[in-house]
Coordinates of C-alpha atoms in Angstrom, one line a residue:
M538 CA 89.9 88.2 74.2
T539 CA 89.9 89.7 77.7
K540 CA 93.0 89.4 79.8
L541 CA 92.9 89.2 83.6
P542 CA 94.5 91.9 85.7
T543 CA 97.5 90.7 87.6
T544 CA 96.3 92.2 90.9
M545 CA 92.9 92.6 92.5
P546 CA 91.7 95.1 95.1
T547 CA 90.7 93.9 98.6
P548 CA 87.1 92.4 98.5
S549 CA 84.4 94.8 99.8
L550 CA 82.0 93.9 102.6
R551 CA 79.3 93.1 99.9
Q552 CA 81.8 90.8 98.1
R553 CA 82.6 89.0 101.4
L554 CA 79.0 88.4 102.2
A555 CA 78.4 87.2 98.6
G556 CA 81.4 84.8 99.2
L557 CA 79.9 83.5 102.4
W558 CA 76.6 82.9 100.6
L559 CA 78.5 81.1 97.9
V560 CA 80.1 78.8 100.5
V561 CA 76.7 77.9 101.9
R562 CA 75.3 77.2 98.4
I563 CA 78.3 75.0 97.4
I564 CA 77.9 73.0 100.6
W565 CA 74.2 72.7 100.1
R566 CA 74.7 71.5 96.5
E567 CA 77.4 69.0 97.3
A568 CA 76.5 67.7 100.8
P569 CA 73.1 69.1 101.9
L570 CA 73.0 66.9 105.0
T571 CA 76.1 68.7 106.2
I572 CA 74.2 72.0 106.7
A573 CA 71.7 70.3 109.0
V574 CA 74.4 68.3 110.9
Q575 CA 76.7 71.4 111.4
A576 CA 73.8 73.6 112.4
V577 CA 72.7 71.2 115.1
G578 CA 76.4 70.7 116.0
A579 CA 77.0 74.4 116.4
V580 CA 74.1 74.7 118.8
L581 CA 74.9 71.6 120.8
S582 CA 78.6 72.5 120.9
A583 CA 77.7 75.9 122.3
V584 CA 74.9 75.0 124.6
L585 CA 76.0 71.7 126.1
P586 CA 79.1 73.2 127.9
L587 CA 77.0 76.0 129.2
A588 CA 74.3 73.6 130.4
T589 CA 77.0 71.5 132.0
A590 CA 78.4 74.6 133.8
Y591 CA 74.9 75.5 134.9
Y592 CA 74.1 72.1 136.4
A593 CA 77.6 72.0 137.9
A594 CA 76.7 75.3 139.7
L595 CA 73.5 73.8 140.9
A596 CA 75.3 70.7 142.1
T597 CA 77.7 72.9 144.0
T598 CA 74.8 74.6 145.8
A599 CA 73.1 71.3 146.4
L600 CA 76.4 69.9 147.9
A601 CA 76.6 72.8 150.4
E602 CA 72.9 72.1 151.3
A603 CA 73.5 68.4 151.6
Y604 CA 76.5 69.1 153.9
A605 CA 74.3 71.2 156.1
T606 CA 71.0 69.1 156.0
G607 CA 72.1 65.6 155.0
S608 CA 69.6 65.6 152.1
Q609 CA 71.3 64.2 148.9
Q610 CA 68.4 63.7 146.5
Q611 CA 68.8 66.9 144.5
L612 CA 72.6 66.6 144.6
L613 CA 72.6 63.2 143.0
A614 CA 70.1 64.3 140.4
Y615 CA 72.3 67.3 139.4
V616 CA 75.4 65.1 139.3
V617 CA 73.6 62.6 137.0
V618 CA 72.4 65.3 134.7
T619 CA 75.9 66.8 134.6
V620 CA 77.4 63.4 133.7
V621 CA 74.7 62.7 131.0
L622 CA 75.3 66.1 129.4
G623 CA 79.0 65.3 129.2
V624 CA 78.2 61.9 127.6
V625 CA 75.9 63.5 125.1
A626 CA 78.6 66.0 124.2
S627 CA 81.2 63.2 123.7
V628 CA 78.8 61.1 121.6
W629 CA 77.9 64.0 119.4
S630 CA 81.5 65.0 118.9
V631 CA 82.2 61.5 117.5
V632 CA 79.1 61.7 115.2
Q633 CA 80.0 65.2 114.1
G634 CA 83.6 64.2 113.5
Y635 CA 82.6 61.5 111.1
Y636 CA 80.2 63.8 109.1
D637 CA 83.0 66.4 109.1
Q638 CA 85.3 64.0 107.3
V639 CA 82.6 62.8 104.9
S640 CA 81.4 66.3 104.0
R641 CA 85.0 67.6 103.5
Y642 CA 85.8 64.7 101.2
R643 CA 82.6 65.2 99.1
I644 CA 82.9 69.0 98.9
E645 CA 86.7 69.1 98.1
A646 CA 86.3 66.3 95.5
A647 CA 83.4 68.0 93.8
M648 CA 85.0 71.5 93.8
S649 CA 88.3 70.1 92.5
D650 CA 86.5 68.2 89.7
H651 CA 84.5 71.3 88.7
M652 CA 87.7 73.4 88.7
Y653 CA 89.8 71.0 86.5
A654 CA 86.9 70.6 84.1
R655 CA 86.8 74.4 83.8
L656 CA 90.5 74.6 83.3
H657 CA 90.5 72.2 80.4
A658 CA 87.5 73.9 78.8
L659 CA 89.1 77.4 78.4
D660 CA 90.3 79.0 75.2
F661 CA 93.8 77.7 74.4
W662 CA 95.3 81.2 74.6
R663 CA 94.7 81.3 78.3
Y664 CA 97.3 78.7 78.9
D665 CA 99.9 81.2 77.7
D666 CA 98.4 84.0 79.8
P667 CA 100.3 84.3 83.1
A668 CA 97.4 86.0 84.9
T669 CA 95.0 83.1 84.0
I670 CA 97.5 80.5 85.3
D671 CA 98.1 82.6 88.4
I672 CA 94.4 82.9 89.2
F673 CA 94.1 79.1 88.7
D674 CA 96.9 78.5 91.2
K675 CA 95.2 80.7 93.7
A676 CA 91.8 79.0 93.1
Q677 CA 93.4 75.6 93.5
R678 CA 94.8 76.7 96.9
F679 CA 91.4 77.8 97.9
V680 CA 89.8 74.5 97.0
Q681 CA 92.4 72.7 99.0
S682 CA 91.6 74.9 102.1
F683 CA 87.8 75.1 101.4
S684 CA 86.9 72.6 104.1
Y685 CA 88.8 74.6 106.6
L686 CA 86.9 77.7 105.7
F687 CA 83.7 75.7 106.3
I688 CA 85.1 74.6 109.7
Q689 CA 85.9 78.2 110.5
L690 CA 82.3 79.2 109.7
V691 CA 80.9 76.5 112.0
R692 CA 83.4 77.5 114.7
M693 CA 82.3 81.1 114.4
L694 CA 78.6 80.2 114.6
T695 CA 79.3 78.0 117.6
A696 CA 81.2 80.9 119.3
L697 CA 78.4 83.4 118.6
V698 CA 75.8 81.1 120.0
S699 CA 77.9 80.4 123.1
L700 CA 78.8 84.1 123.5
A701 CA 75.1 85.1 123.3
T702 CA 74.0 82.4 125.7
S703 CA 76.8 83.1 128.2
L704 CA 75.9 86.8 128.3
W705 CA 72.2 86.0 128.7
M706 CA 73.0 83.7 131.7
M707 CA 75.1 86.5 133.3
V708 CA 72.3 89.0 132.7
M709 CA 70.0 86.6 134.5
V710 CA 72.3 86.9 137.5
S711 CA 72.7 90.7 137.2
W712 CA 72.3 92.9 134.2
W713 CA 75.2 95.1 135.0
L714 CA 77.6 92.1 135.2
G715 CA 76.9 91.3 131.5
L716 CA 77.4 95.0 130.6
L717 CA 80.6 95.2 132.6
V718 CA 82.2 92.1 130.9
L719 CA 81.0 93.3 127.5
V720 CA 82.5 96.8 127.9
A721 CA 85.8 95.2 129.2
L722 CA 86.1 93.2 125.9
V723 CA 86.1 96.3 123.7
P724 CA 89.7 97.5 124.1
S725 CA 91.2 94.1 123.5
S726 CA 88.9 93.3 120.6
V727 CA 89.7 96.6 118.8
V728 CA 93.5 95.9 119.2
Q729 CA 93.1 92.4 117.9
V730 CA 91.1 93.5 114.9
R731 CA 93.7 96.2 114.0
L732 CA 96.5 93.7 114.4
S733 CA 94.8 91.0 112.3
R734 CA 94.0 93.6 109.5
L735 CA 97.7 94.5 109.3
Q736 CA 98.7 90.9 109.2
A737 CA 96.2 90.1 106.5
G738 CA 97.3 93.1 104.4
H739 CA 100.9 92.0 104.7
W740 CA 99.9 88.4 103.6
R741 CA 98.3 89.8 100.4
E742 CA 101.3 92.1 99.7
Q743 CA 103.9 89.4 100.1
V744 CA 102.3 86.8 97.7
A745 CA 105.2 87.2 95.2
T746 CA 107.8 86.9 98.0
R747 CA 106.3 83.6 99.2
R748 CA 106.0 82.3 95.6
R749 CA 109.7 83.0 94.9
M750 CA 110.6 81.3 98.2
A751 CA 108.4 78.3 97.3
W752 CA 110.1 78.0 93.9
I753 CA 113.6 78.1 95.5
E754 CA 112.5 75.4 98.0
H755 CA 111.1 73.3 95.1
I756 CA 114.5 73.5 93.3
L757 CA 116.4 72.7 96.4
S758 CA 114.3 69.7 97.2
R759 CA 114.3 68.0 93.8
P760 CA 116.9 65.2 93.7
N761 CA 117.3 65.5 89.9
F762 CA 118.4 69.1 90.4
I763 CA 121.1 68.5 93.0
A764 CA 123.9 67.5 90.6
E765 CA 123.7 70.9 88.8
L766 CA 123.3 72.8 92.1
R767 CA 126.5 71.2 93.4
L768 CA 128.5 71.6 90.2
Y769 CA 127.6 75.3 89.9
G770 CA 128.1 75.9 93.7
V771 CA 124.7 77.7 93.9
I772 CA 123.3 75.9 96.9
H773 CA 124.5 78.3 99.6
H774 CA 123.5 81.3 97.5
L775 CA 119.9 79.9 97.2
L776 CA 119.8 79.0 100.8
G777 CA 120.8 82.6 101.6
E778 CA 118.2 84.0 99.3
R779 CA 115.5 81.8 100.7
A780 CA 116.4 83.0 104.3
A781 CA 116.2 86.6 103.1
L782 CA 112.8 86.1 101.6
R783 CA 111.6 84.3 104.7
D784 CA 112.8 87.1 106.9
K785 CA 111.1 89.7 104.7
D786 CA 107.9 87.8 105.0
R787 CA 107.9 86.8 108.7
L788 CA 109.9 89.5 110.5
R789 CA 107.4 92.2 109.6
V790 CA 104.6 90.1 111.1
L791 CA 106.7 89.7 114.3
G792 CA 107.2 93.5 114.2
Y793 CA 103.4 94.0 114.2
E794 CA 103.2 91.7 117.2
R795 CA 105.8 93.6 119.0
R796 CA 104.2 97.0 118.2
F797 CA 100.9 95.9 119.6
M798 CA 102.2 94.0 122.6
G799 CA 101.6 96.8 125.1
Q800 CA 98.1 97.4 123.9
R801 CA 97.3 93.7 124.0
L802 CA 98.6 93.5 127.6
G803 CA 96.5 96.6 128.5
G804 CA 93.4 94.9 127.1
E805 CA 94.1 91.7 129.0
I806 CA 94.5 93.7 132.2
I807 CA 91.2 95.4 131.7
Q808 CA 89.5 92.0 131.1
A809 CA 91.2 90.5 134.3
A810 CA 90.0 93.5 136.3
A811 CA 86.4 93.0 135.1
E812 CA 86.6 89.4 136.0
V813 CA 87.9 90.2 139.5
V814 CA 85.1 92.8 140.0
A815 CA 82.4 90.3 138.9
L816 CA 83.7 87.5 141.2
V817 CA 84.1 89.8 144.2
W818 CA 80.6 91.1 143.7
V819 CA 79.2 87.5 143.5
V820 CA 81.1 86.5 146.7
L821 CA 79.7 89.6 148.6
E822 CA 76.2 88.8 147.3
I823 CA 76.5 85.2 148.5
V824 CA 77.7 86.2 151.9
A825 CA 75.5 89.2 152.4
H826 CA 72.2 88.0 150.9
R827 CA 72.6 84.3 151.3
Q828 CA 72.6 83.7 147.5
P829 CA 73.2 80.1 146.3
I830 CA 76.9 79.3 146.5
G831 CA 76.8 77.8 143.0
Q832 CA 76.4 81.3 141.6
F833 CA 80.1 81.8 142.1
V834 CA 80.9 78.8 139.9
L835 CA 78.3 79.9 137.3
V836 CA 79.6 83.5 137.1
Q837 CA 83.2 82.4 137.0
Q838 CA 82.5 80.0 134.2
M839 CA 80.4 82.5 132.2
V840 CA 82.9 85.3 132.5
G841 CA 85.7 83.1 131.3
R842 CA 83.6 81.8 128.5
V843 CA 82.4 85.2 127.3
M844 CA 86.0 86.4 127.0
S845 CA 87.3 83.3 125.3
E846 CA 84.4 83.2 122.9
M847 CA 84.8 86.8 121.9
D848 CA 88.5 86.1 121.2
S849 CA 87.4 83.1 119.1
V850 CA 84.9 85.2 117.2
I851 CA 87.5 87.8 116.2
N852 CA 90.2 85.3 115.4
T853 CA 87.9 83.2 113.3
Y854 CA 86.5 86.2 111.5
N855 CA 89.9 87.3 110.5
M856 CA 90.8 83.9 109.3
I857 CA 87.6 83.7 107.3
D858 CA 88.3 87.2 105.9
E859 CA 91.7 86.0 104.5
D860 CA 90.0 82.9 103.0
L861 CA 87.3 84.9 101.4
A862 CA 89.9 87.0 99.7
T863 CA 91.2 83.8 98.2
M864 CA 87.7 82.7 97.4
A865 CA 87.3 85.7 95.2
D866 CA 90.1 84.2 93.1
Y867 CA 88.1 80.9 92.9
Q868 CA 85.0 82.8 91.8
R869 CA 86.9 84.7 89.2
F870 CA 88.4 81.6 87.8
M871 CA 85.1 79.7 87.7
A872 CA 83.5 82.7 86.0
L873 CA 86.0 82.5 83.1
P874 CA 84.1 81.7 79.9
V875 CA 84.7 78.3 78.3
A876 CA 86.0 78.0 74.8
S877 CA 83.3 78.7 72.2
H878 CA 83.4 77.2 68.8
A879 CA 81.3 78.0 65.8
A880 CA 81.4 74.4 64.8
T881 CA 78.9 73.3 62.1
I882 CA 80.8 70.1 61.0
D883 CA 80.9 67.3 63.6
E884 CA 82.7 64.7 61.6
V885 CA 85.7 65.2 59.4
T886 CA 88.1 62.9 57.4
L887 CA 90.9 64.3 55.2
R888 CA 90.1 63.2 51.6
D889 CA 92.0 65.8 49.6
A890 CA 94.2 68.4 51.2
I891 CA 94.9 70.8 54.1
A892 CA 95.2 74.4 52.7
V893 CA 96.9 77.2 54.6
Q894 CA 95.9 80.4 52.8
R895 CA 97.7 83.7 53.5
V896 CA 97.8 83.0 57.2
S897 CA 99.3 85.6 59.7
F898 CA 99.3 85.2 63.4
C899 CA 99.9 87.2 66.6
Y900 CA 99.8 85.7 70.0
P901 CA 96.9 87.1 72.1
G902 CA 97.9 90.3 73.9
T903 CA 100.8 91.0 71.5
Q904 CA 101.1 93.0 68.3
T905 CA 104.1 91.1 67.0
A906 CA 103.3 88.8 64.0
V907 CA 104.9 85.4 64.5
L908 CA 103.7 84.2 61.1
R909 CA 103.3 86.4 58.1
D910 CA 101.3 85.6 55.0
I911 CA 101.9 81.8 55.1
S912 CA 100.5 79.7 52.3
L913 CA 101.0 76.0 51.7
T914 CA 99.1 72.9 50.7
I915 CA 99.4 69.5 52.3
R916 CA 97.8 66.8 50.3
R917 CA 96.5 63.5 51.7
G918 CA 99.2 60.9 52.0
Q919 CA 102.0 63.5 51.4
H920 CA 105.1 63.7 53.6
I921 CA 105.9 67.3 54.4
A922 CA 108.9 68.8 56.2
I923 CA 108.9 72.2 57.8
V924 CA 112.4 73.6 58.6
G925 CA 113.9 76.8 60.0
E926 CA 116.0 78.3 62.7
N927 CA 114.7 78.3 66.3
G928 CA 112.0 80.9 66.8
A929 CA 111.1 81.1 63.1
G930 CA 107.5 80.1 63.7
K931 CA 107.4 76.4 63.0
S932 CA 105.8 75.2 66.2
T933 CA 103.3 78.1 66.0
L934 CA 102.2 76.8 62.6
V935 CA 101.6 73.4 64.2
K936 CA 99.4 75.0 66.8
L937 CA 97.3 76.6 64.0
L938 CA 97.1 73.3 62.0
T939 CA 95.9 71.5 65.1
G940 CA 93.2 74.1 65.8
L941 CA 94.6 75.1 69.2
Y942 CA 94.9 78.7 67.9
Q943 CA 93.0 80.5 65.1
P944 CA 94.8 82.6 62.5
S945 CA 94.8 86.4 63.0
K946 CA 94.4 86.7 59.3
G947 CA 93.8 84.2 56.5
S948 CA 92.3 80.7 56.9
I949 CA 93.1 77.0 57.2
T950 CA 90.8 74.7 55.4
I951 CA 90.3 70.9 55.4
D952 CA 88.9 69.8 52.0
G953 CA 87.6 73.3 51.5
H954 CA 86.0 73.6 55.0
D955 CA 87.3 76.3 57.3
L956 CA 88.9 74.7 60.3
R957 CA 87.0 77.2 62.5
H958 CA 83.8 75.5 61.5
I959 CA 85.0 71.9 62.4
N960 CA 84.3 70.4 65.8
P961 CA 87.7 70.5 67.5
A962 CA 87.2 67.0 69.0
A963 CA 86.4 65.6 65.6
W964 CA 89.6 67.1 64.1
H965 CA 91.8 66.0 67.0
R966 CA 90.7 62.4 66.5
Q967 CA 92.4 62.6 63.0
L968 CA 95.7 63.8 64.5
A969 CA 98.7 62.2 66.3
V970 CA 101.0 64.9 67.5
L971 CA 104.3 64.5 69.2
G972 CA 105.8 67.8 70.3
Q973 CA 109.1 68.8 71.8
E974 CA 107.7 68.9 75.3
F975 CA 105.8 65.6 75.4
I976 CA 104.2 64.3 78.6
R977 CA 106.1 61.8 80.6
Y978 CA 103.6 59.8 82.5
D979 CA 106.0 59.0 85.4
F980 CA 103.2 57.5 87.5
A981 CA 102.4 54.8 84.9
T982 CA 104.0 51.7 83.4
A983 CA 105.7 51.6 80.1
H984 CA 102.7 49.9 78.4
E985 CA 100.3 52.4 79.9
N986 CA 102.5 55.2 78.5
V987 CA 101.8 53.8 75.1
W988 CA 98.1 53.1 75.6
Y989 CA 97.5 56.7 76.6
G990 CA 97.8 57.4 72.9
D991 CA 94.2 56.1 72.5
V992 CA 92.2 55.4 75.7
S993 CA 88.9 55.5 73.9
Q994 CA 88.9 51.7 73.9
P995 CA 90.6 48.9 75.8
V996 CA 94.3 48.3 75.1
D997 CA 95.0 46.6 71.8
T998 CA 98.1 44.5 72.6
A999 CA 99.0 43.8 69.0
R1000 CA 98.8 47.4 68.0
R1001 CA 100.8 48.4 71.1
D1002 CA 103.6 45.9 70.3
T1003 CA 103.7 47.1 66.7
A1004 CA 104.0 50.7 67.8
L1005 CA 106.8 49.8 70.2
R1006 CA 108.7 48.0 67.4
Q1007 CA 108.2 50.9 64.9
A1008 CA 109.5 53.4 67.5
E1009 CA 112.6 51.3 68.3
A1010 CA 111.3 50.9 71.9
A1011 CA 110.5 47.2 72.0
D1012 CA 114.0 46.0 73.0
F1013 CA 114.5 48.3 76.0
V1014 CA 110.9 47.8 77.2
R1015 CA 111.3 44.1 77.1
K1016 CA 114.5 44.3 79.3
L1017 CA 112.8 46.3 82.1
P1018 CA 112.4 44.3 85.4
H1019 CA 108.8 43.6 84.7
G1020 CA 108.8 44.2 81.0
G1021 CA 106.1 46.6 79.8
D1022 CA 104.4 46.4 83.2
S1023 CA 107.4 48.1 84.9
Y1024 CA 107.0 51.5 86.3
I1025 CA 109.4 54.0 84.6
S1026 CA 110.2 56.2 87.5
K1027 CA 112.2 55.1 90.5
W1028 CA 109.8 57.0 92.7
M1029 CA 107.0 54.5 91.9
E1030 CA 106.8 51.0 93.5
A1031 CA 105.3 47.8 92.1
D1032 CA 103.1 45.4 94.0
D1033 CA 106.1 43.3 94.9
H1034 CA 107.7 46.5 96.4
E1035 CA 110.3 46.7 93.7
T1036 CA 110.9 50.3 92.7
G1037 CA 110.6 51.5 89.1
V1038 CA 113.5 52.4 86.8
D1039 CA 114.4 55.7 85.2
L1040 CA 114.7 56.0 81.4
S1041 CA 117.2 58.1 79.4
G1042 CA 116.0 61.0 77.3
G1043 CA 116.2 58.9 74.2
Q1044 CA 114.2 56.1 75.7
W1045 CA 111.5 58.5 76.8
Q1046 CA 111.4 60.0 73.3
R1047 CA 111.0 56.5 71.7
L1048 CA 108.2 55.7 74.2
A1049 CA 106.4 58.9 73.4
L1050 CA 106.8 58.2 69.7
A1051 CA 105.3 54.7 70.3
R1052 CA 102.3 56.4 71.9
N1053 CA 102.0 58.6 68.9
L1054 CA 102.0 55.6 66.5
Y1055 CA 99.6 53.6 68.7
R1056 CA 97.1 56.3 68.2
N1057 CA 97.0 55.2 64.5
A1058 CA 95.7 58.5 63.3
P1059 CA 95.7 59.3 59.6
I1060 CA 97.6 62.6 60.1
I1061 CA 100.9 62.5 62.0
I1062 CA 102.6 65.7 63.2
L1063 CA 106.1 65.3 64.6
D1064 CA 107.9 68.4 66.1
E1065 CA 111.6 67.5 66.6
P1066 CA 110.5 63.9 67.4
T1067 CA 114.0 62.2 67.5
S1068 CA 116.3 64.9 68.8
A1069 CA 117.5 62.6 71.6
I1070 CA 117.7 59.4 69.4
D1071 CA 120.8 58.3 67.6
A1072 CA 121.0 58.8 63.9
A1073 CA 120.9 55.1 62.9
A1074 CA 117.7 54.5 65.0
E1075 CA 116.2 57.6 63.6
A1076 CA 116.8 56.5 60.0
R1077 CA 115.1 53.2 60.7
I1078 CA 112.1 54.9 62.4
F1079 CA 111.5 57.2 59.5
R1080 CA 112.0 54.5 57.0
R1081 CA 109.1 52.6 58.6
L1082 CA 107.1 55.7 59.1
F1083 CA 107.3 56.8 55.4
A1084 CA 106.5 53.3 54.3
Q1085 CA 103.0 53.5 55.8
Q1086 CA 100.4 53.9 53.1
G1087 CA 97.8 56.7 53.4
K1088 CA 99.4 58.5 56.2
T1089 CA 99.8 62.2 56.0
I1090 CA 103.0 63.1 57.8
I1091 CA 104.2 66.6 58.8
T1092 CA 107.7 66.7 60.3
I1093 CA 109.6 69.6 61.9
S1094 CA 113.3 68.7 62.3
H1095 CA 116.8 70.1 62.2
R1096 CA 118.3 66.9 60.9
Y1097 CA 118.9 66.6 57.2
S1098 CA 118.6 62.8 57.4
T1099 CA 115.0 63.2 58.6
V1100 CA 113.8 65.8 56.1
K1101 CA 115.6 64.8 52.9
K1102 CA 113.0 62.1 52.1
A1103 CA 110.0 64.4 52.4
D1104 CA 107.9 65.0 49.3
A1105 CA 108.0 68.7 49.9
I1106 CA 110.0 70.9 52.3
Y1107 CA 109.0 74.4 53.4
V1108 CA 111.7 76.7 54.8
I1109 CA 110.4 79.3 57.3
A1110 CA 112.5 82.4 58.3
H1111 CA 111.2 85.3 60.4
G1112 CA 107.6 84.0 60.1
R1113 CA 107.6 83.7 56.3
I1114 CA 108.1 80.8 53.9
V1115 CA 111.2 81.7 52.0
E1116 CA 111.8 78.5 50.1
H1117 CA 110.0 75.3 49.2
G1118 CA 110.7 72.2 47.1
T1119 CA 112.4 68.8 47.4
A1120 CA 115.6 68.4 49.4
A1121 CA 117.6 68.0 46.1
A1122 CA 116.1 71.1 44.5
L1123 CA 116.7 73.2 47.6
M1124 CA 120.3 72.1 48.0
A1125 CA 120.9 73.0 44.4
Q1126 CA 119.6 76.5 45.0
R1127 CA 122.2 77.0 47.7
G1128 CA 119.8 79.3 49.6
A1129 CA 118.6 79.3 53.2
F1130 CA 118.0 75.5 53.2
Y1131 CA 121.5 74.8 51.9
E1132 CA 123.1 77.1 54.6
M1133 CA 121.1 75.3 57.3
F1134 CA 122.1 71.8 56.3
K1135 CA 125.4 72.0 54.4
E1136 CA 127.4 70.8 57.5
Q1137 CA 125.2 67.6 57.7
I1138 CA 125.8 66.4 54.2

């Protein structure tokens, strides 16, 4: 197991170039036509405005000559060419806009699919590793902004082509004009780069600040949290903390802007002076040497374009630089190894027993043993209860039994076969697990919530209705506005525009239990399955559950009424099994089990 560091250094130039190459390869893989379209678009977007300016300058000269001589032939030709170039630019912008949207959709969809597939293929311990989840969050943000990075690259390419072409056209008028403008750009460009570097560094340093602020905003904006926020009078405190975090993040950026304001003004003055010198020189040349009057328009347009394109290049580069730092997170996440299994058994069916043999377990990255020397046997068709105080290790034992984690010591065998050697997917098909933190599919209907227990085949309505009855959920589902086809969140809306309904905690738990029963797996594992259900309903549920023939049931519960009918009960304390036997035998011992449940008798 290799844990990820919580922070990463700023990417080097080599890493940035590698990131840019990766961007091109991703685009080529997912939308190859986009490369050609954007390359052509970059050239056209850069050249067409310059060509329009060039012919506008010629038209200006021709207009002066037509005024003097009366000949309009060249003037009309230049005007027509100028208009045609404008039409071509407009048509191309429409075509390119469409391909931009298509390519962004394809690229974002493909990258998102690849990323989620990688997330669910990792070793299970990574879901408890904060650094892994943090890098996934950053990678996810990069995927969401990837298309904008691509747009920035195209914009930078366009600006570079336009900058080079504009300088070349100025040099064609006079070499020293191009040199003058280029030199005048240096002070402003240096200042802009330094300012952008400071801002980018601040952005990376304040990630934790923005994350805390985002969590506060999330809490403040959730309607289901407002009641507690009001009752505890914490709203104004959180608003104040949010404001302080926002100031910490933004005021320093504004401070950078203020510090460099004088230098930026100086750079702008130098650029303006260079533009004045260039235009005065052109005017003198036109007057003194009878140069074409259109040169004034051409030089004026080219000077302004060179300066604006240089600003665009620097700004775009800095934005790309920030995105590439995030892209490094995406690369790191996608490079995480997928879970590897030494599976030699592809099909499994419990025929005899599950044997836990001297199992100890420490969570990855820790040295504290959560389970110590655990041994127990669960025979096929047996009803087992596991009890203990909170934190004793019960849920951890379930994670080991389901194969999500592997024992640090000892082994778990299925009919004598080590669980490590069994294909996880094959083993999971034998299990129906209802944990304490079950999923609430708020976006789905009540019936869909049950069907998600087994989506390997179309819904079996008879099996679904049976599962609802066994879980004591059939009555309240039937009374919903559209029955089982009702959405069970008031934030969802049906086709008739009627909003869904919210369920109580107990109703959600019954629906989750129905999903577990619909799965119809031979091994059922229930971790505090009825904590929000009243005692009478719970008794009926377990009476039906235990009446099923051939089902192996493992239950974790703090209710005596739930565990007393189990064939065998194991009491865990501090990661060890301290007692085991039937409920009657354990109560008679007056040990740990008795102390835990004596108030419920």
